[in-house]
Amino acid sequence: MDLIEIGKRAKTASRDVAVLKAEEKNAVLRACADALLIKKEAIISANEEDIRRGQANGMPENLQDRLMLNDDRIKAMAEGLLEMMELPDPVGEVISSVERPNGLVIEKKRVPIGVLGIIYEARPNVTTDAFGLCFKSGNAVVLKGGSDAIESNKAIVSVLRAAIEKCGVNPDALLLIEDTSRETTREFMRLNGYIDVLIPRGSAGLIKTVVENSTVPVIETGSGNCHVYVERSADIEIAKSILVNAKTQRNSVCNACESLLVDRAIADKALPVLAEALAEYDVELRCDEEAYAILDGKIPADLLVMGTEEDWGTEFLSNIISVNIVDGLDSAINHINKYNTGHSETIVTNDATSAEEFLNRVDAACVYVNASTRFTDGFEFGFGGEIGISTQKLHARGPMGLPELTSYKYIVRGTGQTRG
């Protein structure tokens, strides 16, 4: 099927999905969740084929982790769809209503965007999240996954489309572009008239390519150079727990910590404790000169590296973290706002004034006090998954759930008014 045909079918399906009632959409989501569990062996088998091919091609372990599906991950995918069922349907919500002096009643009402296009890499769980969120918000979706996950994506989409059709709904609400070539990707980015919004999910390189080359409007889901700042009043044990979780719980995702900042006032005491905790997980520390001098001889030499300015702004997505000593709150905020990617930042502190200043001045989609950056996630925020983490400011920011996948229109009711 060529792209124009895919676009036409998606556009037709979007009009069908837009008028479905909440209970009809929920019935489809339940059927899809059930089908994922029933067909999990076929999905895992297809995923194993992708994994084998990736290993043969030298795929890095962190990308293999993103690609891999197992019983628990498929169960989580199904649970995400079930959670979406419980969320309020945003379509039809009256955002505001006003009666004008001339008697016109003007309502601002949520409506689906139409057809969403998603370009993503080796994350087959995105296939289910994207479908569920787009469908519940009344949209059709066209997916363009990477070659690394093509067999997994084909298997998942086949299962979901069969479940959709069994419910009497147009299965073209979900379409997959199976041609993974770069040429087809470029053509997809120019499918104006069929695709209403394009959302890239993946590496900084992928996102940059889509933003620079798409003629379809783009919502940028950026990379995550996320910081943990240990302020001078911080409880060091709490800081250690947050840092270890943010860096090591899953280091291949965009909300993992990539940069550690430690206040100079407590650096001699706190930094060795934090570094030793990371060393237990074989995390390499790329340090500024001051941090390097403090840690020299305190952690294994192969984990201690003199960093460069390039490291301060890098999303490593692996067992590497940059480390800088900062001279107080202002220095930390300035450093973060210079090198961050607008994703997620956290301060560990016992000082309420410092916490509030950090929250107010740090420019990022999600800003935390005394909590791990790993919570920046649609499922953790109660959104039932997310279409991506937007690091731009229009029209959505942070984890994009159902409301962020809608637009609005004005409904104007009159009794014969004309304009003089």
Coordinates of C-alpha atoms in Angstrom, one line a residue:
M1 CA 0.0 0.0 0.0
D2 CA 1.5 3.4 -1.0
L3 CA 1.6 6.4 1.3
I4 CA -1.2 8.3 -0.4
E5 CA -3.5 5.3 0.0
I6 CA -2.6 5.0 3.6
G7 CA -3.3 8.6 4.1
K8 CA -6.7 8.4 2.4
R9 CA -7.7 5.4 4.5
A10 CA -6.5 7.1 7.7
K11 CA -8.4 10.2 6.9
T12 CA -11.6 8.2 6.3
A13 CA -11.1 6.3 9.5
S14 CA -10.5 9.4 11.5
R15 CA -14.0 10.7 10.7
D16 CA -15.4 7.3 11.8
V17 CA -13.5 7.3 15.1
A18 CA -14.3 11.0 15.8
V19 CA -18.0 10.2 16.3
L20 CA -17.6 7.1 18.5
K21 CA -19.1 7.3 22.0
A22 CA -16.9 6.8 25.0
E23 CA -18.3 3.3 25.7
E24 CA -17.7 2.2 22.1
K25 CA -14.0 3.3 22.3
N26 CA -13.6 1.7 25.7
A27 CA -15.0 -1.6 24.4
V28 CA -12.3 -1.5 21.6
L29 CA -9.6 -0.8 24.1
R30 CA -10.7 -3.7 26.3
A31 CA -10.8 -6.1 23.3
C32 CA -7.3 -4.9 22.3
A33 CA -5.9 -5.4 25.8
D34 CA -7.4 -9.0 25.9
A35 CA -6.0 -9.7 22.4
L36 CA -2.4 -8.7 23.4
L37 CA -2.4 -11.2 26.3
I38 CA -4.0 -14.0 24.2
K39 CA -1.6 -13.5 21.4
K40 CA 1.5 -12.7 23.5
E41 CA 3.4 -15.7 22.3
A42 CA 3.2 -14.7 18.7
I43 CA 4.3 -11.1 19.6
I44 CA 7.2 -12.4 21.6
S45 CA 8.3 -14.7 18.8
A46 CA 8.3 -11.8 16.3
N47 CA 10.2 -9.7 18.9
E48 CA 12.8 -12.4 19.3
E49 CA 13.4 -12.3 15.5
D50 CA 14.1 -8.5 15.8
I51 CA 16.4 -9.1 18.8
R52 CA 18.4 -11.8 16.9
R53 CA 18.8 -9.5 13.9
G54 CA 19.8 -6.6 16.2
Q55 CA 22.4 -8.7 18.0
A56 CA 23.8 -9.9 14.6
N57 CA 24.1 -6.3 13.5
G58 CA 25.9 -5.2 16.7
M59 CA 23.0 -3.3 18.3
P60 CA 24.1 -1.8 21.7
E61 CA 22.7 -3.4 24.8
N62 CA 20.8 -0.3 25.8
L63 CA 18.9 -0.4 22.5
Q64 CA 18.3 -4.1 22.9
D65 CA 16.7 -3.3 26.2
R66 CA 14.3 -0.8 24.6
L67 CA 13.5 -3.3 21.9
M68 CA 12.9 -6.3 24.0
L69 CA 9.4 -7.6 24.9
N70 CA 8.5 -10.2 27.5
D71 CA 5.5 -11.3 29.4
D72 CA 5.8 -8.5 31.9
R73 CA 6.1 -5.8 29.2
I74 CA 3.2 -7.1 27.2
K75 CA 1.1 -7.2 30.4
A76 CA 2.1 -3.6 31.0
M77 CA 1.1 -2.7 27.5
A78 CA -2.3 -4.3 28.1
E79 CA -2.7 -2.6 31.5
G80 CA -2.0 0.7 29.8
L81 CA -4.9 0.2 27.5
L82 CA -7.2 -0.8 30.4
E83 CA -6.1 2.3 32.3
M84 CA -7.0 4.5 29.4
M85 CA -10.5 3.0 29.6
E86 CA -10.9 4.5 33.0
L87 CA -9.8 8.0 32.0
P88 CA -12.4 10.6 31.1
D89 CA -13.1 11.0 27.4
P90 CA -11.8 14.4 26.5
V91 CA -13.9 14.6 23.2
G92 CA -16.9 16.9 23.6
E93 CA -15.7 18.6 26.8
V94 CA -16.9 22.2 26.9
I95 CA -13.8 24.1 27.8
S96 CA -15.6 27.4 28.2
S97 CA -19.0 28.9 27.4
V98 CA -20.1 32.6 27.3
E99 CA -23.3 34.4 26.2
R100 CA -22.6 37.6 24.3
P101 CA -24.7 40.7 24.8
N102 CA -26.4 40.0 21.4
G103 CA -27.6 36.7 22.7
L104 CA -25.0 34.5 20.9
V105 CA -23.9 31.5 23.0
I106 CA -20.2 30.7 22.2
E107 CA -18.8 27.4 23.4
K108 CA -15.2 26.2 23.1
K109 CA -15.4 22.5 22.7
R110 CA -12.7 19.7 22.5
V111 CA -12.5 17.8 19.3
P112 CA -10.1 15.2 17.9
I113 CA -7.1 16.5 15.9
G114 CA -7.8 14.0 13.1
V115 CA -4.9 11.9 11.8
L116 CA -1.7 11.7 13.9
G117 CA 1.5 10.3 12.5
I118 CA 4.1 8.8 14.8
I119 CA 7.7 8.2 13.8
Y120 CA 9.7 6.1 16.3
E121 CA 12.6 3.7 16.7
A122 CA 13.2 0.5 18.5
R123 CA 10.4 0.8 21.1
P124 CA 7.6 -1.6 20.1
N125 CA 5.6 -0.8 23.3
V126 CA 5.1 2.7 21.7
T127 CA 2.9 0.9 19.1
T128 CA 0.3 0.1 21.7
D129 CA 0.6 3.4 23.6
A130 CA 0.2 5.4 20.5
F131 CA -2.8 3.5 19.3
G132 CA -4.6 3.6 22.6
L133 CA -4.1 7.3 23.3
C134 CA -4.9 8.3 19.7
F135 CA -8.0 6.1 19.6
K136 CA -9.4 7.2 23.0
S137 CA -9.0 10.8 22.0
G138 CA -10.9 10.2 18.8
N139 CA -8.0 10.2 16.3
A140 CA -6.7 7.8 13.7
V141 CA -3.0 7.0 13.8
V142 CA -0.4 6.1 11.2
L143 CA 2.7 4.5 12.6
K144 CA 6.2 4.5 11.1
G145 CA 8.5 2.4 13.3
G146 CA 12.1 1.7 12.7
S147 CA 13.6 -1.3 10.9
D148 CA 15.0 -2.7 14.2
A149 CA 11.4 -3.4 15.5
I150 CA 9.6 -4.1 12.2
E151 CA 8.6 -7.7 13.0
S152 CA 7.4 -6.8 16.5
N153 CA 5.4 -3.8 15.2
K154 CA 3.8 -5.9 12.5
A155 CA 2.7 -8.5 15.0
I156 CA 1.3 -6.0 17.4
V157 CA -0.6 -4.0 14.8
S158 CA -2.0 -7.2 13.3
V159 CA -3.4 -8.2 16.7
L160 CA -4.8 -4.8 17.4
R161 CA -6.4 -4.3 14.0
A162 CA -8.2 -7.7 14.3
A163 CA -9.5 -6.7 17.7
I164 CA -10.7 -3.4 16.4
E165 CA -12.5 -4.9 13.4
K166 CA -14.1 -7.6 15.6
C167 CA -15.7 -4.7 17.6
G168 CA -17.3 -3.4 14.3
V169 CA -15.0 -0.4 14.1
N170 CA -12.9 0.7 11.1
P171 CA -9.5 -1.0 11.6
D172 CA -7.9 1.7 9.6
A173 CA -8.0 3.7 12.8
L174 CA -4.5 2.1 13.1
L175 CA -2.2 1.8 10.2
L176 CA 1.5 0.8 10.0
I177 CA 3.9 1.8 7.3
E178 CA 5.9 -1.4 6.8
D179 CA 8.5 0.1 4.4
T180 CA 11.2 1.3 6.8
S181 CA 13.4 3.0 4.2
R182 CA 14.6 6.6 4.8
E183 CA 13.0 7.7 1.5
T184 CA 9.6 6.5 2.7
T185 CA 10.1 8.3 6.0
R186 CA 10.9 11.5 4.2
E187 CA 7.8 11.2 2.1
F188 CA 5.7 10.5 5.2
M189 CA 7.0 13.8 6.7
R190 CA 5.5 15.6 3.7
L191 CA 2.1 13.9 3.7
N192 CA 0.2 17.2 4.1
G193 CA -3.5 17.0 3.6
Y194 CA -3.6 13.5 5.2
I195 CA -1.5 13.8 8.3
D196 CA -2.6 16.6 10.7
V197 CA 0.3 16.4 13.2
L198 CA 3.5 14.4 13.2
I199 CA 5.1 13.3 16.5
P200 CA 8.7 11.9 16.5
R201 CA 9.8 9.6 19.4
G202 CA 13.4 8.4 19.7
S203 CA 16.9 9.7 19.5
A204 CA 17.9 13.3 19.3
G205 CA 19.0 12.6 15.7
L206 CA 15.6 11.3 14.7
I207 CA 13.8 14.2 16.3
K208 CA 16.1 16.8 14.7
T209 CA 15.6 15.2 11.3
V210 CA 11.9 15.3 11.6
V211 CA 11.8 18.9 12.9
E212 CA 14.1 20.1 10.1
N213 CA 12.5 18.2 7.2
S214 CA 8.8 17.8 7.9
T215 CA 6.2 20.0 6.1
V216 CA 3.5 18.5 8.4
P217 CA 3.2 20.3 11.7
V218 CA 5.5 18.6 14.4
I219 CA 5.2 18.2 18.1
E220 CA 8.8 17.8 19.3
T221 CA 9.4 15.1 21.9
G222 CA 12.9 16.0 22.9
S223 CA 15.8 14.1 24.3
G224 CA 16.5 14.1 28.0
N225 CA 19.7 15.5 29.6
C226 CA 18.1 15.3 33.0
H227 CA 19.9 16.7 36.1
V228 CA 19.9 15.8 39.8
Y229 CA 21.1 18.7 41.9
V230 CA 22.2 18.0 45.4
E231 CA 21.7 21.3 47.3
R232 CA 23.8 22.1 50.4
S233 CA 20.9 21.3 52.8
A234 CA 20.1 17.9 51.2
D235 CA 19.9 14.7 53.2
I236 CA 22.7 12.7 51.6
E237 CA 21.0 9.3 52.0
I238 CA 17.9 10.6 50.3
A239 CA 20.0 12.1 47.5
K240 CA 21.8 8.8 47.1
S241 CA 18.5 6.9 46.8
I242 CA 17.1 9.4 44.2
L243 CA 20.3 9.5 42.2
V244 CA 20.7 5.7 42.0
N245 CA 17.1 5.3 40.9
A246 CA 17.2 8.1 38.4
K247 CA 20.4 6.8 36.8
T248 CA 20.3 3.1 37.1
Q249 CA 16.7 1.8 37.3
R250 CA 16.6 2.0 33.5
N251 CA 19.4 4.1 31.9
S252 CA 18.2 3.8 28.3
V253 CA 15.2 6.1 28.6
C254 CA 14.8 9.8 28.2
N255 CA 13.8 10.5 31.8
A256 CA 17.0 8.9 33.3
C257 CA 19.5 11.2 35.0
E258 CA 22.4 12.1 32.8
S259 CA 24.0 14.8 34.9
L260 CA 24.8 15.2 38.6
L261 CA 25.4 18.6 40.2
V262 CA 26.7 18.8 43.8
D263 CA 26.8 22.0 45.9
R264 CA 30.4 22.9 46.7
A265 CA 29.4 23.4 50.4
I266 CA 28.8 19.7 50.8
A267 CA 30.9 18.2 47.9
D268 CA 33.7 16.8 50.0
K269 CA 31.2 14.9 52.2
A270 CA 28.4 14.1 49.7
L271 CA 30.2 13.4 46.4
P272 CA 32.2 10.3 47.6
V273 CA 29.0 8.7 49.0
L274 CA 27.1 9.4 45.7
A275 CA 29.9 8.2 43.5
E276 CA 30.4 5.0 45.5
A277 CA 26.7 4.2 45.1
L278 CA 26.9 4.7 41.4
A279 CA 30.1 2.7 41.2
E280 CA 28.2 -0.3 42.5
Y281 CA 26.3 -0.2 39.3
D282 CA 29.5 0.3 37.2
V283 CA 28.5 3.9 36.2
E284 CA 31.3 5.8 34.6
L285 CA 31.6 9.4 36.0
R286 CA 32.8 12.1 33.7
C287 CA 33.8 14.9 36.1
D288 CA 34.9 18.5 36.1
E289 CA 38.3 19.1 37.6
E290 CA 37.0 19.7 41.1
A291 CA 34.9 16.6 41.2
Y292 CA 37.7 14.6 39.7
A293 CA 40.1 15.7 42.5
I294 CA 37.6 14.8 45.2
L295 CA 36.9 11.3 43.8
D296 CA 40.5 10.4 42.7
G297 CA 41.3 7.2 44.6
K298 CA 37.8 6.8 46.1
I299 CA 36.2 4.8 43.2
P300 CA 37.7 2.4 40.7
A301 CA 40.0 4.3 38.3
D302 CA 38.3 2.9 35.2
L303 CA 35.0 4.6 36.3
L304 CA 36.6 8.0 36.9
V305 CA 37.1 10.1 33.7
M306 CA 37.9 13.8 33.2
G307 CA 34.9 15.2 31.4
T308 CA 34.6 17.9 28.7
E309 CA 32.0 20.6 28.1
E310 CA 30.4 18.3 25.5
D311 CA 29.7 15.8 28.2
W312 CA 27.7 18.4 30.2
G313 CA 25.1 18.5 27.5
T314 CA 25.0 14.9 26.4
E315 CA 22.2 12.4 26.7
F316 CA 24.2 9.2 27.2
L317 CA 21.4 6.6 27.5
S318 CA 24.0 4.3 29.1
N319 CA 26.0 3.8 32.3
I320 CA 27.7 7.2 32.0
I321 CA 26.9 10.4 33.9
S322 CA 28.5 13.8 34.0
V323 CA 29.4 15.3 37.3
N324 CA 29.9 19.0 38.2
I325 CA 30.5 20.9 41.4
V326 CA 28.4 24.1 41.5
D327 CA 28.7 27.1 43.7
G328 CA 25.2 27.3 45.2
L329 CA 21.6 27.5 43.8
D330 CA 22.1 30.2 41.3
S331 CA 25.1 28.4 39.8
A332 CA 23.1 25.1 39.6
I333 CA 20.1 26.8 37.9
N334 CA 22.3 28.6 35.4
H335 CA 24.1 25.4 34.6
I336 CA 20.9 23.4 34.1
N337 CA 19.3 26.1 31.9
K338 CA 22.4 26.2 29.8
Y339 CA 22.9 22.5 29.2
N340 CA 19.5 20.8 29.7
T341 CA 17.1 19.8 27.0
G342 CA 13.9 21.0 28.7
H343 CA 12.8 17.6 29.9
S344 CA 13.0 16.8 33.7
E345 CA 15.1 18.3 36.5
T346 CA 15.2 17.6 40.2
I347 CA 16.6 19.3 43.3
V348 CA 17.4 17.4 46.5
T349 CA 17.0 19.8 49.4
N350 CA 15.6 20.4 52.9
D351 CA 15.3 24.2 52.3
A352 CA 11.8 25.2 51.2
T353 CA 13.0 28.6 49.8
S354 CA 15.6 26.9 47.6
A355 CA 13.1 24.4 46.4
E356 CA 10.6 27.0 45.3
E357 CA 13.2 29.1 43.6
F358 CA 14.4 26.0 41.7
L359 CA 10.8 25.2 40.7
N360 CA 10.2 28.7 39.5
R361 CA 13.4 29.3 37.6
V362 CA 14.4 26.0 36.0
D363 CA 13.1 25.9 32.4
A364 CA 11.9 22.4 31.8
A365 CA 8.7 20.5 31.2
C366 CA 8.9 18.7 34.6
V367 CA 10.6 20.1 37.7
Y368 CA 10.9 18.0 40.9
V369 CA 11.8 18.5 44.5
N370 CA 13.1 15.4 46.3
A371 CA 12.0 12.9 43.7
S372 CA 13.5 10.9 40.9
T373 CA 13.2 12.2 37.3
R374 CA 12.1 8.7 36.3
F375 CA 8.5 9.7 37.3
T376 CA 8.2 11.7 34.1
D377 CA 6.0 9.3 32.4
G378 CA 2.3 9.3 31.3
F379 CA 1.6 6.1 33.1
E380 CA 3.1 7.4 36.4
F381 CA 1.3 10.7 36.0
G382 CA -2.0 8.8 35.7
F383 CA -2.5 9.5 31.9
G384 CA -2.6 5.8 31.0
G385 CA 0.6 6.0 29.0
E386 CA 1.8 8.9 26.8
I387 CA 2.3 9.7 23.2
G388 CA 5.6 11.2 24.1
I389 CA 7.3 13.8 26.4
S390 CA 7.0 17.1 24.7
T391 CA 9.9 19.5 25.4
Q392 CA 8.5 22.3 23.4
K393 CA 6.0 24.9 24.6
L394 CA 3.3 24.8 21.9
H395 CA 0.8 23.3 22.1
A396 CA 1.7 20.7 24.6
R397 CA 4.5 20.2 27.2
G398 CA 5.6 17.2 29.3
P399 CA 3.9 13.8 29.1
M400 CA 1.2 14.0 26.4
G401 CA -2.0 12.3 27.5
L402 CA -5.5 12.5 26.1
P403 CA -6.3 16.2 26.3
E404 CA -3.0 17.0 24.5
L405 CA -4.2 14.9 21.6
T406 CA -7.2 17.1 21.0
S407 CA -7.8 20.4 19.4
Y408 CA -10.9 22.6 19.9
K409 CA -13.6 24.4 17.9
Y410 CA -16.1 27.1 18.7
I411 CA -19.7 26.2 18.7
V412 CA -21.9 29.3 18.2
R413 CA -25.6 29.2 18.8
G414 CA -27.9 32.0 17.8
T415 CA -31.6 32.9 17.3
G416 CA -31.3 34.8 14.0
Q417 CA -28.6 37.4 14.9
T418 CA -26.9 39.3 12.1
R419 CA -23.9 41.6 12.3
G420 CA -24.5 45.3 11.8

